mmCIF file of C-alpha atoms and ligand atoms in Angstrom:
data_model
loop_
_atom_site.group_PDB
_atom_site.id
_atom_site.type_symbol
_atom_site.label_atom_id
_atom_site.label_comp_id
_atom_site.label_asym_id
_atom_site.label_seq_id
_atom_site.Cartn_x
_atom_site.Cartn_y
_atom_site.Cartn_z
ATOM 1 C CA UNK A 292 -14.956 39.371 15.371
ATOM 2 C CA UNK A 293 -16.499 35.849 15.789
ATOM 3 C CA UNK A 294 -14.796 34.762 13.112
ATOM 4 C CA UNK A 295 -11.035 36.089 14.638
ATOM 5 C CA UNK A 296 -11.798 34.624 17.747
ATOM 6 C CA UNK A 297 -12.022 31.362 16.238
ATOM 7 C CA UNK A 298 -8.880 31.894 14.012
ATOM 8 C CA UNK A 299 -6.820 32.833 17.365
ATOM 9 C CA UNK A 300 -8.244 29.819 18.975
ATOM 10 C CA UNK A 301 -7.803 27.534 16.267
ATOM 11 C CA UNK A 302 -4.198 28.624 16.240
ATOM 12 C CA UNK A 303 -3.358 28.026 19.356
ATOM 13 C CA UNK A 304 -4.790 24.959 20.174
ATOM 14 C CA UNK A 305 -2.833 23.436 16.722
ATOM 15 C CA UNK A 306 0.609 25.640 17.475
ATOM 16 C CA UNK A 307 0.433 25.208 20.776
ATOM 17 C CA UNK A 308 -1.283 21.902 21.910
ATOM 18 C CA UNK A 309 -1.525 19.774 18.523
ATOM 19 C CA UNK A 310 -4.990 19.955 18.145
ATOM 20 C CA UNK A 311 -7.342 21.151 16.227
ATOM 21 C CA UNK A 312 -9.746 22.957 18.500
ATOM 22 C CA UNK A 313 -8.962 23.710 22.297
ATOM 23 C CA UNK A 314 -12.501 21.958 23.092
ATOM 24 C CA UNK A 315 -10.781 18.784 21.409
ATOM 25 C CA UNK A 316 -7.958 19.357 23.990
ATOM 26 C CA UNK A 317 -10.126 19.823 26.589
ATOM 27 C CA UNK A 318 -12.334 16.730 25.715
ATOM 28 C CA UNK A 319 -10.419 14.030 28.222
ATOM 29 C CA UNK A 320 -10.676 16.668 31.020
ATOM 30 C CA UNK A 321 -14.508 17.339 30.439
ATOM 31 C CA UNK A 322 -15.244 13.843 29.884
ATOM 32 C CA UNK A 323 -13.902 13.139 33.127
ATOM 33 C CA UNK A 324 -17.051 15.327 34.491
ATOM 34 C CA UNK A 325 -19.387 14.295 31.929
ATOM 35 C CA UNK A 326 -18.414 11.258 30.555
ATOM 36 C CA UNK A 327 -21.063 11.082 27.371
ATOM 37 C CA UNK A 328 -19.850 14.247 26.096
ATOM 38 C CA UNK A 329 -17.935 15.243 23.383
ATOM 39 C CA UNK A 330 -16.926 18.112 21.056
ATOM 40 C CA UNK A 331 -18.580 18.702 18.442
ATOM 41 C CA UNK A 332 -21.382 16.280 18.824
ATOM 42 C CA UNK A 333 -24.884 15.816 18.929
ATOM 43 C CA UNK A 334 -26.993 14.189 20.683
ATOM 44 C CA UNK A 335 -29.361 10.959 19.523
ATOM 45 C CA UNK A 336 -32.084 9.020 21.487
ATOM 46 C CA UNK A 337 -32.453 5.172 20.340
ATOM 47 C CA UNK A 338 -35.466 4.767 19.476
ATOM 48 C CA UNK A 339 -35.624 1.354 17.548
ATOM 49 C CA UNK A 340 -33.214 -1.316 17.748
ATOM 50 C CA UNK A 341 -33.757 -4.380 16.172
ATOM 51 C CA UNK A 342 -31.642 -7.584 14.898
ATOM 52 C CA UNK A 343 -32.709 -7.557 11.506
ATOM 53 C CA UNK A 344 -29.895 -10.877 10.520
ATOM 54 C CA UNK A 345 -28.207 -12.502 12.754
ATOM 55 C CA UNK A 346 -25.411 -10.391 11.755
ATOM 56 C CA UNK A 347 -27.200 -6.747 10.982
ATOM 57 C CA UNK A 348 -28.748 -4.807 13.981
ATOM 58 C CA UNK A 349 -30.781 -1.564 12.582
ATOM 59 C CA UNK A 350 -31.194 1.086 14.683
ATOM 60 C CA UNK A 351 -33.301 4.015 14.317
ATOM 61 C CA UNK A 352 -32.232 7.564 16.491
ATOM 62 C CA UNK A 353 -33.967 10.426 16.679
ATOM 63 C CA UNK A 354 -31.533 13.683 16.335
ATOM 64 C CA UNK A 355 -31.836 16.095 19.200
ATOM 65 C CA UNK A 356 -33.167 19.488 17.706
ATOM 66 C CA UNK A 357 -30.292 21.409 16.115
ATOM 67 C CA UNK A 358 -28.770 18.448 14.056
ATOM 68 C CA UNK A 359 -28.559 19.145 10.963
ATOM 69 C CA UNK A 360 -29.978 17.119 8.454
ATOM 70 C CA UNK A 361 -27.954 14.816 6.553
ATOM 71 C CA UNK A 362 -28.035 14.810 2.218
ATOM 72 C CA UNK A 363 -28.884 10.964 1.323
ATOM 73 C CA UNK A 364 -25.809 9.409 0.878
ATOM 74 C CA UNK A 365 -23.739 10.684 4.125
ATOM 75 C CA UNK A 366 -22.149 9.394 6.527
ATOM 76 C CA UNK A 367 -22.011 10.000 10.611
ATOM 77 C CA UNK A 368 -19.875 8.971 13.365
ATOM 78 C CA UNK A 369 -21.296 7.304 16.594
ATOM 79 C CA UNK A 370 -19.723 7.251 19.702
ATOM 80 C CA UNK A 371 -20.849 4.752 22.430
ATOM 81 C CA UNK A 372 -19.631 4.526 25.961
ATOM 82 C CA UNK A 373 -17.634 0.974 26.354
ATOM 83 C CA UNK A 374 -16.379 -0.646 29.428
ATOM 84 C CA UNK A 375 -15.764 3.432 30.384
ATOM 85 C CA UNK A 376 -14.080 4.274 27.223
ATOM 86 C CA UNK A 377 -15.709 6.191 24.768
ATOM 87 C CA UNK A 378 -15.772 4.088 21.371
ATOM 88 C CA UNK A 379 -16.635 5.661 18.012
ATOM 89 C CA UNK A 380 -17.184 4.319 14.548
ATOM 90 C CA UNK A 381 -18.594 6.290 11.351
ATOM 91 C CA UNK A 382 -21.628 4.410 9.700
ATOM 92 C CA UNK A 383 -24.032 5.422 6.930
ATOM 93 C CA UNK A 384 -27.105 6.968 7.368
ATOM 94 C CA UNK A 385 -29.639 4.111 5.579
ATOM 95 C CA UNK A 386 -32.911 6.424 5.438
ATOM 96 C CA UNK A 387 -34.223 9.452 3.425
ATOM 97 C CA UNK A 388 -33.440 13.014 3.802
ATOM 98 C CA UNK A 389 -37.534 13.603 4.519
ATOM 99 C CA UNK A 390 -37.206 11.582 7.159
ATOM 100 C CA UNK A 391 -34.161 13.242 9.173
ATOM 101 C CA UNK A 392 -36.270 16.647 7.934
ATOM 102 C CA UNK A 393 -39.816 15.580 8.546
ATOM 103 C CA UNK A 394 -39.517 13.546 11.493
ATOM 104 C CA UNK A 395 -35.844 14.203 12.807
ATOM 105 C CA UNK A 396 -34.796 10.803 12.909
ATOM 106 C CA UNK A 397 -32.383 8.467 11.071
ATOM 107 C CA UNK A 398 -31.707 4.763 10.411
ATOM 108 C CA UNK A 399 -28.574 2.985 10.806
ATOM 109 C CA UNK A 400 -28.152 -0.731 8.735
ATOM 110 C CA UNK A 401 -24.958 -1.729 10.810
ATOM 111 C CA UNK A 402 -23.150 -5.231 9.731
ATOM 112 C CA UNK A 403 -21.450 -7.346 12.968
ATOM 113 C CA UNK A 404 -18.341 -8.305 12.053
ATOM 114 C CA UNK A 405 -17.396 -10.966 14.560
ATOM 115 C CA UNK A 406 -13.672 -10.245 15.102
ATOM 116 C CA UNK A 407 -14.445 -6.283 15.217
ATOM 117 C CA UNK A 408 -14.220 -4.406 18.642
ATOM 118 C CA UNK A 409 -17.725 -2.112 18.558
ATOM 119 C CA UNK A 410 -19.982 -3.672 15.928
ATOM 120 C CA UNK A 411 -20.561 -7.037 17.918
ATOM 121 C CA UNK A 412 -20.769 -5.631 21.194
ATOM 122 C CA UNK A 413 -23.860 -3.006 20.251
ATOM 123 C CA UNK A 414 -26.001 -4.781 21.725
ATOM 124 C CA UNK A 415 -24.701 -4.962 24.897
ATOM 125 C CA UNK A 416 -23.997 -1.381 25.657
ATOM 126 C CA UNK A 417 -27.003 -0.249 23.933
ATOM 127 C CA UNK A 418 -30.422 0.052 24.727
ATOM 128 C CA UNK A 419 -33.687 1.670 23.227
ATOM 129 C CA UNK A 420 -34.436 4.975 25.092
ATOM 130 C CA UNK A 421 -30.418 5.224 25.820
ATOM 131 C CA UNK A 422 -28.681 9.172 24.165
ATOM 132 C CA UNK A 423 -25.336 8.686 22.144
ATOM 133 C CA UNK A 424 -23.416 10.891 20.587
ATOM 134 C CA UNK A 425 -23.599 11.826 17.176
ATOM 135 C CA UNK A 426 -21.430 14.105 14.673
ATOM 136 C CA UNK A 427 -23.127 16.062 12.016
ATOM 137 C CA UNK A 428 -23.862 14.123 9.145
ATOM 138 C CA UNK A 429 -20.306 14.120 6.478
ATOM 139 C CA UNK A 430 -19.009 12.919 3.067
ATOM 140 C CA UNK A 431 -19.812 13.495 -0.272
ATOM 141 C CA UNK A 432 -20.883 11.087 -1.458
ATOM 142 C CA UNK A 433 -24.220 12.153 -2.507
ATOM 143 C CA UNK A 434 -26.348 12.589 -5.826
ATOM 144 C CA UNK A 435 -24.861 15.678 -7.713
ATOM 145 C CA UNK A 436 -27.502 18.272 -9.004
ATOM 146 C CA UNK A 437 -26.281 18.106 -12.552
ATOM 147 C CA UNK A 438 -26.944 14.250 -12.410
ATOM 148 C CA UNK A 439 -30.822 14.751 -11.254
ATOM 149 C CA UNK A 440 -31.180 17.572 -14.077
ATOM 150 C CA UNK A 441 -30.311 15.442 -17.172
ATOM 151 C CA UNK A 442 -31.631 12.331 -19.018
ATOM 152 C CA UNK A 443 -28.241 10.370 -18.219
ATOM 153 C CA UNK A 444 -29.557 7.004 -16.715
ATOM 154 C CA UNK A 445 -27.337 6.414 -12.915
ATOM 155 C CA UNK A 446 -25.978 3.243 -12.540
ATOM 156 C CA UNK A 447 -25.597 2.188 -8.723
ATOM 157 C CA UNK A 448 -23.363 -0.521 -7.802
ATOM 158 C CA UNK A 449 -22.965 -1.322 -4.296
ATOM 159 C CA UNK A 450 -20.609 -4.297 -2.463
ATOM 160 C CA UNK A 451 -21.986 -5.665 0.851
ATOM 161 C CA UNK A 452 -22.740 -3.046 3.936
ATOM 162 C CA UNK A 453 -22.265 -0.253 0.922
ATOM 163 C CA UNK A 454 -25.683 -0.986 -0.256
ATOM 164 C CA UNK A 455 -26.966 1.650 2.695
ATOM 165 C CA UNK A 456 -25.918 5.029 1.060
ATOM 166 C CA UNK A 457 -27.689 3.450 -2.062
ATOM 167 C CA UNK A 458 -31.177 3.386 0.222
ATOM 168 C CA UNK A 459 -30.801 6.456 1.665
ATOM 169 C CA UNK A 460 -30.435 8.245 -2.101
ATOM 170 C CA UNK A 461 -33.350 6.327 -3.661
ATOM 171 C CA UNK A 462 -35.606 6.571 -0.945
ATOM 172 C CA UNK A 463 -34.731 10.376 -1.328
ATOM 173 C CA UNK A 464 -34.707 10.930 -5.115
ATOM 174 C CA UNK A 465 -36.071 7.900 -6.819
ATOM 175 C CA UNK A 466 -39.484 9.803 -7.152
ATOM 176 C CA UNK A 467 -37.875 13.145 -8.306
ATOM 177 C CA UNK A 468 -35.774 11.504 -11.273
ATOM 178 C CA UNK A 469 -36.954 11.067 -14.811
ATOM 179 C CA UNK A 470 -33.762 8.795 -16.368
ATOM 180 C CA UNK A 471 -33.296 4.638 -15.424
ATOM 181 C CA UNK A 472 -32.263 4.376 -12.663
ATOM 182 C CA UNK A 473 -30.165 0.581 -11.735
ATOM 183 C CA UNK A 474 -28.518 -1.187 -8.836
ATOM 184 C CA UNK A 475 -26.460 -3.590 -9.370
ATOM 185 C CA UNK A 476 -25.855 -5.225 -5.889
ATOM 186 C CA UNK A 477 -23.025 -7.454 -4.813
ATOM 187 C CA UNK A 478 -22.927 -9.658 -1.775
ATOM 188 C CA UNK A 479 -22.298 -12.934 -0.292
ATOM 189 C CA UNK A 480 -25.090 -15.531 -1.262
ATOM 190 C CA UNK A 481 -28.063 -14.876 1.321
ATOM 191 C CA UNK A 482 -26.636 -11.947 2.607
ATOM 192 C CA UNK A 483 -28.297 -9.376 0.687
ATOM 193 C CA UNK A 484 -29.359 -6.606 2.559
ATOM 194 C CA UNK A 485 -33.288 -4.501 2.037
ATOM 195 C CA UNK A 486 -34.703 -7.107 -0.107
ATOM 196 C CA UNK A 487 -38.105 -6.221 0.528
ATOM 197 C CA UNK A 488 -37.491 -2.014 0.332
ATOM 198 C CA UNK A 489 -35.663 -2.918 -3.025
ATOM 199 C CA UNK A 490 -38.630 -5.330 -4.326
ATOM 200 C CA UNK A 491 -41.209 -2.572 -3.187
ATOM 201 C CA UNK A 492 -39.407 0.329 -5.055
ATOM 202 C CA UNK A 493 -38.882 -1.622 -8.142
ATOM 203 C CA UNK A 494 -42.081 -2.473 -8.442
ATOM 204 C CA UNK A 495 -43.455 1.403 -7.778
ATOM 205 C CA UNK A 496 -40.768 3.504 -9.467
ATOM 206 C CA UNK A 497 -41.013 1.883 -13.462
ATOM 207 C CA UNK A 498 -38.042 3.802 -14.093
ATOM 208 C CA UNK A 499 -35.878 1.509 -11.318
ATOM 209 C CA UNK A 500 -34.668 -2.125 -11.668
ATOM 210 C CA UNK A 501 -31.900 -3.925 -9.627
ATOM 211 C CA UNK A 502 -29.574 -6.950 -9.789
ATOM 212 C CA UNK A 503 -28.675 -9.060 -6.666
ATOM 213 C CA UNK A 504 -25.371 -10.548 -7.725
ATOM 214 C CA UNK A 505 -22.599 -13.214 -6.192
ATOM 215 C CA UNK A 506 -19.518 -12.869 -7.228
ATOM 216 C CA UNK A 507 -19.003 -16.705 -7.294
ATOM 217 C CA UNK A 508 -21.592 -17.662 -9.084
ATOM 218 C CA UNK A 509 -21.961 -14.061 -11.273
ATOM 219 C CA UNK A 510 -18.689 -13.280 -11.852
ATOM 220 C CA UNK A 511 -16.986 -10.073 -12.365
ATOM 221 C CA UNK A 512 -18.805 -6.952 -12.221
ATOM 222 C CA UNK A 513 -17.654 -5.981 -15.773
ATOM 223 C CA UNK A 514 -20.030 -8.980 -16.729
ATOM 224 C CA UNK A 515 -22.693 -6.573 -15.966
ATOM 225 C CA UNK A 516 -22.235 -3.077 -16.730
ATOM 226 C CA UNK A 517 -24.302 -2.128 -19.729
ATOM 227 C CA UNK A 518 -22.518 1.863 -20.689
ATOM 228 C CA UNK A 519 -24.185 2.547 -23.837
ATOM 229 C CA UNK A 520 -26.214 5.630 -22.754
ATOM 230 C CA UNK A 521 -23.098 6.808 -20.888
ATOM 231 C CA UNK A 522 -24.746 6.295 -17.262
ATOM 232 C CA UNK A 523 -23.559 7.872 -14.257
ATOM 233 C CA UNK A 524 -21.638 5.309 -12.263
ATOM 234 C CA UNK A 525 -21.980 5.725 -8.264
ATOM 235 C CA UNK A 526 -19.937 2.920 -6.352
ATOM 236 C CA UNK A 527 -19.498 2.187 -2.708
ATOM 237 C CA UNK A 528 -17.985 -1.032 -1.530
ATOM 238 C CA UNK A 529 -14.629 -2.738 -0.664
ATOM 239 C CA UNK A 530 -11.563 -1.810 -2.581
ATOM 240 C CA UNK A 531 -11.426 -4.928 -4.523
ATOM 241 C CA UNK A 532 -15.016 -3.963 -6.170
ATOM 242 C CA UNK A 533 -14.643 -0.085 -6.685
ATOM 243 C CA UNK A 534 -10.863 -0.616 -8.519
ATOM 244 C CA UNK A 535 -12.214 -3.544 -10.440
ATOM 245 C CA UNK A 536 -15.153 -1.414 -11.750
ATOM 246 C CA UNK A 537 -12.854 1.204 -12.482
ATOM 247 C CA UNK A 538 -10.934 -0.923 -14.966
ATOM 248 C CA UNK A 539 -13.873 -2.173 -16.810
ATOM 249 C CA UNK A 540 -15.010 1.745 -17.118
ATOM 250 C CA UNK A 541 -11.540 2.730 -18.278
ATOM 251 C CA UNK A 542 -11.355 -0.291 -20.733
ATOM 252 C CA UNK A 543 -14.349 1.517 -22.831
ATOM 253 C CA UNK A 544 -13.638 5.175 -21.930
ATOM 254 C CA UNK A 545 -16.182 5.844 -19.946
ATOM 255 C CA UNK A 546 -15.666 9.862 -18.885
ATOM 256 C CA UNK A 547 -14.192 9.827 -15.411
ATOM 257 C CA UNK A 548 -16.199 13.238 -14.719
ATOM 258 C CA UNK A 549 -19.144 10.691 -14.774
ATOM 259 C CA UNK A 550 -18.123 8.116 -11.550
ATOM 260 C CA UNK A 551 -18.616 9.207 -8.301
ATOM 261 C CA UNK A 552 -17.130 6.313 -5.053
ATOM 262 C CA UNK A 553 -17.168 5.862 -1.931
ATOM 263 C CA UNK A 554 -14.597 3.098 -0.636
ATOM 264 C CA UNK A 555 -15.119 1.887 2.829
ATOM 265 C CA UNK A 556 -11.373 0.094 3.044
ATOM 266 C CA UNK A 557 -8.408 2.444 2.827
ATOM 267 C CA UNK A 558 -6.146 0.934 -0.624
ATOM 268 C CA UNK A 559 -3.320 -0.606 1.420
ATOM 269 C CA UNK A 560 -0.738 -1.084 -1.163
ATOM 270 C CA UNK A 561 1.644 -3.119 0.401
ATOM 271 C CA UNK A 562 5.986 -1.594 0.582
ATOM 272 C CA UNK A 563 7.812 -3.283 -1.669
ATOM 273 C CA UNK A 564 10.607 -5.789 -1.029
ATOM 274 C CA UNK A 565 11.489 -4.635 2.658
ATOM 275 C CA UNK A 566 8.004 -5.140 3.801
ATOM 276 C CA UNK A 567 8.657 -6.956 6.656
ATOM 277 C CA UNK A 568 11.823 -5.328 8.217
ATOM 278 C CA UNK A 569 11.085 -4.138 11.856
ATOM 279 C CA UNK A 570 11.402 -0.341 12.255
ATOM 280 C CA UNK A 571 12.181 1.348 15.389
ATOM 281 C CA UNK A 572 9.404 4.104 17.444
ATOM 282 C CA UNK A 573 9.981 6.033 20.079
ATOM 283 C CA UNK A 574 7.123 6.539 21.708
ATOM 284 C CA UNK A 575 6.212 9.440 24.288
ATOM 285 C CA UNK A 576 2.670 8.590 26.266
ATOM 286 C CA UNK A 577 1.290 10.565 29.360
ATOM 287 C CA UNK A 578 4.843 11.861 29.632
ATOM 288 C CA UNK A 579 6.594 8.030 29.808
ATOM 289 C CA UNK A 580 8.887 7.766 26.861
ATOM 290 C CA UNK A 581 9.335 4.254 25.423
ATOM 291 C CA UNK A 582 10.652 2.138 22.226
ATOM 292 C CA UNK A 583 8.624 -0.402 20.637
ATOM 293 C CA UNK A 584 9.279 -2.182 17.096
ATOM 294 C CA UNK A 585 7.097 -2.443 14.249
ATOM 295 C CA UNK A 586 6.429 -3.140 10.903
ATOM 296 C CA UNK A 587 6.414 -1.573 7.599
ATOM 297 C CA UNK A 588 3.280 -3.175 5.986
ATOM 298 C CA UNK A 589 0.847 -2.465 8.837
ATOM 299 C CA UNK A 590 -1.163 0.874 9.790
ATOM 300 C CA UNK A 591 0.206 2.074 13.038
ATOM 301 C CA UNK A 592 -2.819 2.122 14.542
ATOM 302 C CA UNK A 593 -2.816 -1.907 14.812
ATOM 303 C CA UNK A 594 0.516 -2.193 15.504
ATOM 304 C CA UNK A 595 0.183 -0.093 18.422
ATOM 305 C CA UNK A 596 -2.731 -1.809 19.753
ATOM 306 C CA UNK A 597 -1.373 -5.415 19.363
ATOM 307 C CA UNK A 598 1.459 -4.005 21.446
ATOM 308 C CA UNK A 599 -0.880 -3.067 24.144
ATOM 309 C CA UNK A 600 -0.090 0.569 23.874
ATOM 310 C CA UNK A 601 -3.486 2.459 25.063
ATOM 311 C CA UNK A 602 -4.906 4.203 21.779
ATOM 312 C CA UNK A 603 -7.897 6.453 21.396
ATOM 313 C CA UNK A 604 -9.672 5.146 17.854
ATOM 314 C CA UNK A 605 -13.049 5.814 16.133
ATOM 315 C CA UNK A 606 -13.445 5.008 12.657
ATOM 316 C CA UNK A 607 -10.249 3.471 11.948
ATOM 317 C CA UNK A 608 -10.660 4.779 8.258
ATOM 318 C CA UNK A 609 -9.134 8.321 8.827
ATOM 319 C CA UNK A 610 -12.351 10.221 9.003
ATOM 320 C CA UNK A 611 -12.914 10.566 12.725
ATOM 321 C CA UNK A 612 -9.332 12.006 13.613
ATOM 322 C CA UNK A 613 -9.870 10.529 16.992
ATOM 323 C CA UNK A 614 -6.076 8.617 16.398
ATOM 324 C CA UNK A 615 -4.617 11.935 15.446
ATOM 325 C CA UNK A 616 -1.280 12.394 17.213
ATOM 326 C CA UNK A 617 2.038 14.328 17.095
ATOM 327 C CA UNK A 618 4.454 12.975 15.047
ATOM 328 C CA UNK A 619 8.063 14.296 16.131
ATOM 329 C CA UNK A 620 10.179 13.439 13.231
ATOM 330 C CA UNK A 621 10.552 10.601 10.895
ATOM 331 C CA UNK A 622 8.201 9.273 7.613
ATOM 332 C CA UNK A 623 4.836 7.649 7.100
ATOM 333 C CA UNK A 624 3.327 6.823 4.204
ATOM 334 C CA UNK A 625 -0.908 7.794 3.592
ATOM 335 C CA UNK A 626 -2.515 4.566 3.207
ATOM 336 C CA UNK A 627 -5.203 6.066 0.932
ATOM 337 C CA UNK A 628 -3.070 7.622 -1.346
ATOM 338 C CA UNK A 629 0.083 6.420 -0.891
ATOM 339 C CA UNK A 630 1.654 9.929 -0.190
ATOM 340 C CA UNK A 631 4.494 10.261 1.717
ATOM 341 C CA UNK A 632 5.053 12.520 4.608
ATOM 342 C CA UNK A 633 7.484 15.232 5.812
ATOM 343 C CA UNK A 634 10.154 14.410 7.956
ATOM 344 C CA UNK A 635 9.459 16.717 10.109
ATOM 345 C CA UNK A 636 6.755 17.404 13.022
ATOM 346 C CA UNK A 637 3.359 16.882 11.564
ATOM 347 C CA UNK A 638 0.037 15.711 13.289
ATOM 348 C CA UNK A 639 -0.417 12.311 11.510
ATOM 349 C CA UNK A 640 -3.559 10.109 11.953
ATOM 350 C CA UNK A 641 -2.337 6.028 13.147
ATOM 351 C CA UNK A 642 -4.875 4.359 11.296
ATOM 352 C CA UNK A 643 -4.463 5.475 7.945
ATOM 353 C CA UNK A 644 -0.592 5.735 8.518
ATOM 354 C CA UNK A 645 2.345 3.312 7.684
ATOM 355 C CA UNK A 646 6.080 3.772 9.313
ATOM 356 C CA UNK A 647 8.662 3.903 6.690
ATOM 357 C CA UNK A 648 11.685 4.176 8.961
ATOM 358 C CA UNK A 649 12.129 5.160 12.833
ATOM 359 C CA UNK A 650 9.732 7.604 13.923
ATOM 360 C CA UNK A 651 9.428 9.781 17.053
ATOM 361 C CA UNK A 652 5.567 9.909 18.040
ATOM 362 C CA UNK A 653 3.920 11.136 20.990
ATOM 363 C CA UNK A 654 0.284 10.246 21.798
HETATM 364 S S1 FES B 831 -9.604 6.217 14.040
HETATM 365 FE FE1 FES B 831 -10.771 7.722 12.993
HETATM 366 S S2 FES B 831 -9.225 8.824 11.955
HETATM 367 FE FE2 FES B 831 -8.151 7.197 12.849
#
């Protein structure tokens, strides 16, 4: 019965208002009330926060009581009041599952990028003590059973800020595996992240041993990757690193069963020749109806918020689906795999979404 309620619901609320839950519809009304909440979510109390660089802040939450625990290696979405506007980005969760389980809290590693519109400005609108919001924990990027049950060493490699899933899955497993386990860690020089938790783990786990690595002064990662035992490859970093690891696997057959990625930058392939020939979108907003003109080779998220046009965002790397919208008619193209849309009405998510000709949206 439960279960037909929330078929009916779910039906209506994406037939009838475009979303996909009616609480999701309801959100702007409630928040109006309540301004802190939101569907879906759980709450989090701060109860560490701490520079750690002068461009990483670490902050450690502890998960009100029906969260449920994260597997080392996912992923949740934060959403911080800002200037009155709710602002939400997904990071990964940087600490074991025994400690979400055990103690109920989790720690967040979070790189300040200096041109971005939530990182730098943590500090400001948070506080130690303050709640946020929270989703339950998501992706899948996590160790699969069949590669803790077998001899097969597991090669890490990590790029940057994608060294955290790493820490949360050997602070969880590194004790229960048998095999080598290796890092191989990529960042700029002196900007390597849990040097001291790496040092400590190498030096108590025999079986572990890690690499910090520059690419200018190291060179490519296919320098590096030692395949004879047919390892397990887990990868998380910037597009540039995961594809460029993927060719040097390919070159010597490794078995594509064994690689499991996470990519934190959608693979933008730029349109071909016409790249840079305006397209026309009608846009309906709060009922106005306008036309703007954009490009071909940008996400429409951007393009909408360089034109001043008042978007909701979270992630802005279509996980959160807070930039989901209606799109009337027209084509966009799937910045993370390059598919193309329907013509027809479709809800379509800005971030991760290139305009391929005129489009009808409404937001
Ligand atoms: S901003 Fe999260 S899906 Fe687009």
């Amino acid at each position: 019965m439960k279960k037909l309620f929330q078929r009916i619901s779910q039906w209506i609320a994406q037939n009838l208002f475009h979303h996909q839950s009616l609480s999701g519809y309801a959100q702007p009304l409630i928040q109006w009330f309540k301004p802190g909440w939101r569907s879906h979510a759980w709450r989090a109390k701060v109860v560490v926060m701490q520079q750690v660089k002068a461009d990483v802040i670490e902050l450690e939450l502890e998960v009100a009581g029906s969260w449920p625990s994260h597997q080392a290696g996912q992923h949740v979405q934060l959403t911080v009041e800002m200037n009155g506007r709710l602002t939400s980005r997904v990071f990964t969760i940087a600490s074991s599952e025994q400690l979400a389980q055990q103690q109920r809290r989790i720690r967040l590693v979070i790189k300040q990028y200096s041109r971005g519109q939530f990182t730098p400005k943590l500090a400001e609108f948070i506080n130690t003590g303050d709640w946020l919001n929270i989703s339950r924990p998501m992706g899948e990027f996590t160790l699969p059973d069949t590669a803790s049950n077998t001899t097969r060493p597991v090669l890490m490699i990590a790029g940057g800020s994608g060294i955290t899933p790493f820490i949360a899955l050997l602070e969880t497993h590194l004790a229960k595996l048998q095999q080598p386990v290796s890092l191989l860690y990529f960042a700029k020089k002196d900007q390597h992240l849990f040097n001291e938790a790496l040092a400590s783990m190498a030096l108590s786990h025999k079986h572990f041993s890690y690499q910090l690595l520059v690419r200018e002064t190291d060179g490519d990662i296919a320098n590096h990757l030692d395949l004879d035992d047919k390892p397990w490859v887990m990868m998380c970093g910037p597009a540039a690193l995961t594809s460029s690891t993927h060719k040097a696997l390919d070159a010597v057959g490794h078995n594509d069963d064994l690689r499991i990625q996470e990519q934190f930058q959608p693979t933008s392939q730029p349109l071909q020749s016409d790249c840079d020939k305006p397209v026309t979108i009608g846009l309906k907003l709060q009922g106005l109806y306008q036309k703007l003109t954009l490009k071909k080779n940008d996400n429409l998220l951007s393009q909408l918020e360089q034109q001043g046009v008042a978007v909701s965002s979270g992630c802005r790397m279509g996980v959160c689906h807070q930039c989901q919208c209606v799109k009337r008619s027209g084509i966009v193209r799937d910045t993370r795999s390059g598919q193309l849309s329907a013509p027809g009405e479709q809800l379509i998510q800005l971030c991760v979404s290139q305009p391929l000709g005129a489009l009808e949206l409404e937001l």
